[in-house]
mmCIF file of C-alpha atoms in Angstrom:
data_model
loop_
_atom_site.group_PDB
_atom_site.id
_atom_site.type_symbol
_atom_site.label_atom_id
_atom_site.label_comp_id
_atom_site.label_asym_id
_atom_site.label_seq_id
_atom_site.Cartn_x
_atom_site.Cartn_y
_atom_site.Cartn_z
ATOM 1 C CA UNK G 1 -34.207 -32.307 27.175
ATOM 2 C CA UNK G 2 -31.520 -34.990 26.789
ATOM 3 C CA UNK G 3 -31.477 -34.727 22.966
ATOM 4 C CA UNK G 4 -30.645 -31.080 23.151
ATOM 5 C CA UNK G 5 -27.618 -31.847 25.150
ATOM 6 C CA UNK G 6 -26.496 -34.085 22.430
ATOM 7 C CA UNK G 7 -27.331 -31.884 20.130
ATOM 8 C CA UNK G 8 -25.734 -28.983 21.623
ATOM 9 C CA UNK G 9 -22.388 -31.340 21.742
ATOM 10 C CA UNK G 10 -22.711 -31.849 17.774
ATOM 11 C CA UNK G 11 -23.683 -28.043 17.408
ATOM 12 C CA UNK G 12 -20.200 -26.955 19.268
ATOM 13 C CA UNK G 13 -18.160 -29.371 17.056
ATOM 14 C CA UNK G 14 -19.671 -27.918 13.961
ATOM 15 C CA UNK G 15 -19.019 -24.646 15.188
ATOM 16 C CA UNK G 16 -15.502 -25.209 16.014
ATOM 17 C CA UNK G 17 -14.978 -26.690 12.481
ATOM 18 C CA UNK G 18 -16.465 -23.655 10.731
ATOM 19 C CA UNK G 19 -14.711 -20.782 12.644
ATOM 20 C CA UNK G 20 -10.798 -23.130 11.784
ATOM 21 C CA UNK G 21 -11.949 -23.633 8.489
ATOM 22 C CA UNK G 22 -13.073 -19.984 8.127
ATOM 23 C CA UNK G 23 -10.298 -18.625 10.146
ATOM 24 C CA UNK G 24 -7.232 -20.904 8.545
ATOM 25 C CA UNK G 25 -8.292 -23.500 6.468
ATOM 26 C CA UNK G 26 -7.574 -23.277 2.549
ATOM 27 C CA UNK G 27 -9.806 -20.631 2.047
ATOM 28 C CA UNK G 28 -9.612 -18.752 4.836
ATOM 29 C CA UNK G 29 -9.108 -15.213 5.684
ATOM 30 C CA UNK G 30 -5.442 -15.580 6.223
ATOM 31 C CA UNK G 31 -5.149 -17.142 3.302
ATOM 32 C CA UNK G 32 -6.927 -14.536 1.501
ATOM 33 C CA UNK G 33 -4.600 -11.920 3.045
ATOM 34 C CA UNK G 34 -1.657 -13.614 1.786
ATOM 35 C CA UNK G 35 -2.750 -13.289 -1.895
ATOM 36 C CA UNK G 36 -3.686 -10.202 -1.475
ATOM 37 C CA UNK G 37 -0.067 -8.923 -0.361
ATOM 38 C CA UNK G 38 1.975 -11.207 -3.369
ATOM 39 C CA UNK G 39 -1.130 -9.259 -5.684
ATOM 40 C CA UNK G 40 0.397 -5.835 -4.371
ATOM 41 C CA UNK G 41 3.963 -7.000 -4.631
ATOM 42 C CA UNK G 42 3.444 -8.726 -8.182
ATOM 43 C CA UNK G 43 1.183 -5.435 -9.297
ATOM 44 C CA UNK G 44 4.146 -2.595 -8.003
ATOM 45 C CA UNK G 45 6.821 -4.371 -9.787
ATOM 46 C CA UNK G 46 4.842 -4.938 -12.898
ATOM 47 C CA UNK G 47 4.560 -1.060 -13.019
ATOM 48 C CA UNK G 48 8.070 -0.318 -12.167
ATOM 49 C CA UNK G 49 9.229 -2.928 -15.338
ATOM 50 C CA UNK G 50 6.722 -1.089 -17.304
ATOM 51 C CA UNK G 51 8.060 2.306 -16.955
ATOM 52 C CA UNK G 52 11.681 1.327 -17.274
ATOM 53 C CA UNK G 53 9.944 -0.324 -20.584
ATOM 54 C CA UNK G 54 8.334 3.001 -21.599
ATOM 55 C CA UNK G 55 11.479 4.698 -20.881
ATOM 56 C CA UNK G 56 14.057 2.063 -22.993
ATOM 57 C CA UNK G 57 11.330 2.116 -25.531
ATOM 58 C CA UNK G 58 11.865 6.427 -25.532
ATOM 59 C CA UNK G 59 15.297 5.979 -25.890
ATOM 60 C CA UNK G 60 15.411 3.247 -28.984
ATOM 61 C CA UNK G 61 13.385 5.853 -30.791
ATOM 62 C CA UNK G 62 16.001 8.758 -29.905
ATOM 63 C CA UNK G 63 19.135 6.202 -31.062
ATOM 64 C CA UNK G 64 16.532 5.561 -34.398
ATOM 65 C CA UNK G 65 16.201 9.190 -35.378
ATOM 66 C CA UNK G 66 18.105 11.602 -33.538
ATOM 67 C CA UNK G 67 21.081 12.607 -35.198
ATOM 68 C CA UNK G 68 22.656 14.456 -32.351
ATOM 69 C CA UNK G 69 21.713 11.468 -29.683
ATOM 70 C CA UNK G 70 23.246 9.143 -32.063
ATOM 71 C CA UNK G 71 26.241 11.178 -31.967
ATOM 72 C CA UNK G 72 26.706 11.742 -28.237
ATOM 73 C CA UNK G 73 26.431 7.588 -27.987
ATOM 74 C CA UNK G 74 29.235 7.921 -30.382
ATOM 75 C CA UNK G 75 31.133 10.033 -29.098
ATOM 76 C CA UNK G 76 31.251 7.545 -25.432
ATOM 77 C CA UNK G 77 32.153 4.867 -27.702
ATOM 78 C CA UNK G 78 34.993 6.885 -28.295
ATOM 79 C CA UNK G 79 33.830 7.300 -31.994
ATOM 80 C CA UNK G 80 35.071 10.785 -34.201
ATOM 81 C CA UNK G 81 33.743 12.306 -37.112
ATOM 82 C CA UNK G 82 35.200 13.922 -39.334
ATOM 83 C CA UNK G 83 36.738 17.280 -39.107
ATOM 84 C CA UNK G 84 36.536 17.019 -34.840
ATOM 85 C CA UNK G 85 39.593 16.316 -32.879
ATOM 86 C CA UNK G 86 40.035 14.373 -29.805
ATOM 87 C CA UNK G 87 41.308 15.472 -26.661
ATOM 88 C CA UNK G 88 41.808 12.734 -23.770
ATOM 89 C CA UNK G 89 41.826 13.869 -20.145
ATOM 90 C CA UNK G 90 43.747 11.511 -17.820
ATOM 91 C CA UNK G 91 42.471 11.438 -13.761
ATOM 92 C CA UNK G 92 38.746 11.734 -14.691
ATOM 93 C CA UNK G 93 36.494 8.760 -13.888
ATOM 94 C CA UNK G 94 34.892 6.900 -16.850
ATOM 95 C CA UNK G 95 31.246 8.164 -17.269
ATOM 96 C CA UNK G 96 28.846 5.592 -15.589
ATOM 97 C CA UNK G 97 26.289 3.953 -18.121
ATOM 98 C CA UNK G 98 22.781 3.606 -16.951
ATOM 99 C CA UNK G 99 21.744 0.543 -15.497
ATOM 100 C CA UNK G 100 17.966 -0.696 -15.056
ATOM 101 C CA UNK G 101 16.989 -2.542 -11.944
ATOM 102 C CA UNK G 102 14.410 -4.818 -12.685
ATOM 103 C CA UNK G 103 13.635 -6.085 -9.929
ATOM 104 C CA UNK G 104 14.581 -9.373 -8.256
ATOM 105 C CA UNK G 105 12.412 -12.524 -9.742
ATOM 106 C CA UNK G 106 9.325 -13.311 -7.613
ATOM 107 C CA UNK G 107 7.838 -16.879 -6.930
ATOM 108 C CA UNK G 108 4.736 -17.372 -6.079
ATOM 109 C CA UNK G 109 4.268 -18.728 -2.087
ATOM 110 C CA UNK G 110 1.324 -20.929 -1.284
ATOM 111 C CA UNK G 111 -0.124 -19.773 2.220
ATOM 112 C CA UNK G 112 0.263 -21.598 4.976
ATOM 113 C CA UNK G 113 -3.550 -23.419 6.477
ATOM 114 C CA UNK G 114 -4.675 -26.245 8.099
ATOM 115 C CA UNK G 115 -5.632 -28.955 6.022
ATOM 116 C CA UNK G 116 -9.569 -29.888 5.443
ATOM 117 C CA UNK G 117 -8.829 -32.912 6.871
ATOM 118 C CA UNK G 118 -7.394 -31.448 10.208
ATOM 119 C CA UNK G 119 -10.538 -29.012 10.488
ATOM 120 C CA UNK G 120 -12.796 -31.727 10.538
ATOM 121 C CA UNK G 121 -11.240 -33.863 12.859
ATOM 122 C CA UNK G 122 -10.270 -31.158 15.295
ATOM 123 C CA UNK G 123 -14.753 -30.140 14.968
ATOM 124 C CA UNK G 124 -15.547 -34.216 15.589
ATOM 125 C CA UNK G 125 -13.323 -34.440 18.552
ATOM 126 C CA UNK G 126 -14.739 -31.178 19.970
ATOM 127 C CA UNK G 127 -18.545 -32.717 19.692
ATOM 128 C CA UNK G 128 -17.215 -36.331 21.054
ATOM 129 C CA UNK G 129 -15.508 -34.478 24.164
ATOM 130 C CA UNK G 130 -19.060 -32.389 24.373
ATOM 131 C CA UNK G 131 -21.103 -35.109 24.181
ATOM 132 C CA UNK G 132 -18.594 -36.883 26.853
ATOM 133 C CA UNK G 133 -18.917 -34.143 29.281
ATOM 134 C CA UNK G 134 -22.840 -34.059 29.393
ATOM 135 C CA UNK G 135 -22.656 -37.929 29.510
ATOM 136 C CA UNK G 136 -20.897 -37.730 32.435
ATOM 137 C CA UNK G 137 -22.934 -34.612 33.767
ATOM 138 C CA UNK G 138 -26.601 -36.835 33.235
ATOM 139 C CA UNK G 139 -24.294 -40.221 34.848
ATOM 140 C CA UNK G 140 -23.348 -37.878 38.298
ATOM 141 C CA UNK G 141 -27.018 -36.483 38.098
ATOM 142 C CA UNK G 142 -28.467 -40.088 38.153
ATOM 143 C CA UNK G 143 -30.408 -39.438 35.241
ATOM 144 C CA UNK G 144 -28.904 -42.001 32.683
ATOM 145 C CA UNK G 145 -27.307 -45.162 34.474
ATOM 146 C CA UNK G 146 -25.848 -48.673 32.765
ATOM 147 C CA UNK G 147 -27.287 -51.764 34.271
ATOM 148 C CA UNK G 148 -28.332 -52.211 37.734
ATOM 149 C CA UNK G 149 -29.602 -48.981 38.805
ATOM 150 C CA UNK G 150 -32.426 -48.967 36.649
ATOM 151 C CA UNK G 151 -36.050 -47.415 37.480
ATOM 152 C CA UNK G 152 -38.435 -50.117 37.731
ATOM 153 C CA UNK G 153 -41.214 -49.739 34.505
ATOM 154 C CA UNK G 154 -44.696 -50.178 35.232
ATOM 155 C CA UNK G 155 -46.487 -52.410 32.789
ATOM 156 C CA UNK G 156 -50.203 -53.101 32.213
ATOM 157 C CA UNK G 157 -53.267 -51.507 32.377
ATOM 158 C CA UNK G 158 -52.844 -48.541 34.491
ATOM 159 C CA UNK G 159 -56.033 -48.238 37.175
ATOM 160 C CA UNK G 160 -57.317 -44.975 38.341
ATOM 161 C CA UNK G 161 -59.634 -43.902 41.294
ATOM 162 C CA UNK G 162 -62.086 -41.338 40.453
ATOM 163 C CA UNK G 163 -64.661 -39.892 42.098
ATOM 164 C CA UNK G 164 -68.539 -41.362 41.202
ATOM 165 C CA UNK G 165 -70.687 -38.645 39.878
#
């Protein structure tokens, strides 16, 4: 019975290193949830370059082949063909040119968790202050004592009366 007291103690501390290292060590759940959220961050922006992509990639091919789109750009540049005459119109804002936003740059954040180190030590001093505590428990109950208190021990050849048949 007084080895499963002491092995109780080491049980607890194991436990208690388990559920920190499980809970926020370096591969924990928190940390897991961490990734997950740059993964969803990272992912969204990666579409949102890829369809500004898809749509400079549209326009390229217009300004390639399209006569009349190649003329319009012209035309803000401020450019004249031949045979067209230009009339300027004072007070009117200049048209706005399309800007892409693409994005801000992202870095990648390690998660904050308790080191391995930390875990482990936090586990051992659990099962030392366990094992303490029963210690003391078996000391006030008088069944372990240091020294002078101790039960006398019997030695020799232990002598029995039985009954004659």
């Amino acid at each position: 019975m007084y080895r499963a007291k002491y092995l109780a103690a080491i049980f607890f501390g194991t436990f208690v290193y388990v559920l920190l290292s499980i809970s926020f060590g370096q591969n924990s759940l928190h940390c897991f949830n961490k990734l997950e959220e740059q993964k969803r961050v990272i992912s969204r922006q990666t579409s949102e370059i890829q369809n500004i992509n898809s749509e400079l990639s549209l326009e390229l091919a217009a300004l390639q082949n399209d006569r009349a789109v190649i003329a319009s750009y012209a035309h803000k540049l401020d450019y004249v063909s031949d045979g067209e005459k230009l009339v300027k119109i004072t007070g009117l804002r200049p048209a706005q040119t399309t800007l892409y936003d693409t994005g801000t740059v992202l870095r990648h954040e390690d998660p904050d968790f308790l080191p391995e180190s930390v875990c482990k030590i936090t586990g051992l001093c659990f099962a030392i202050m366990m094992a303490f505590a029963f210690l003391l428990y078996d000391l006030s109950r008088g069944e372990v004592s240091f020294g002078k208190n101790k039960k006398p021990i019997v030695t020799g050849i232990p002598v029995y009366e039985l009954p004659q048949i």
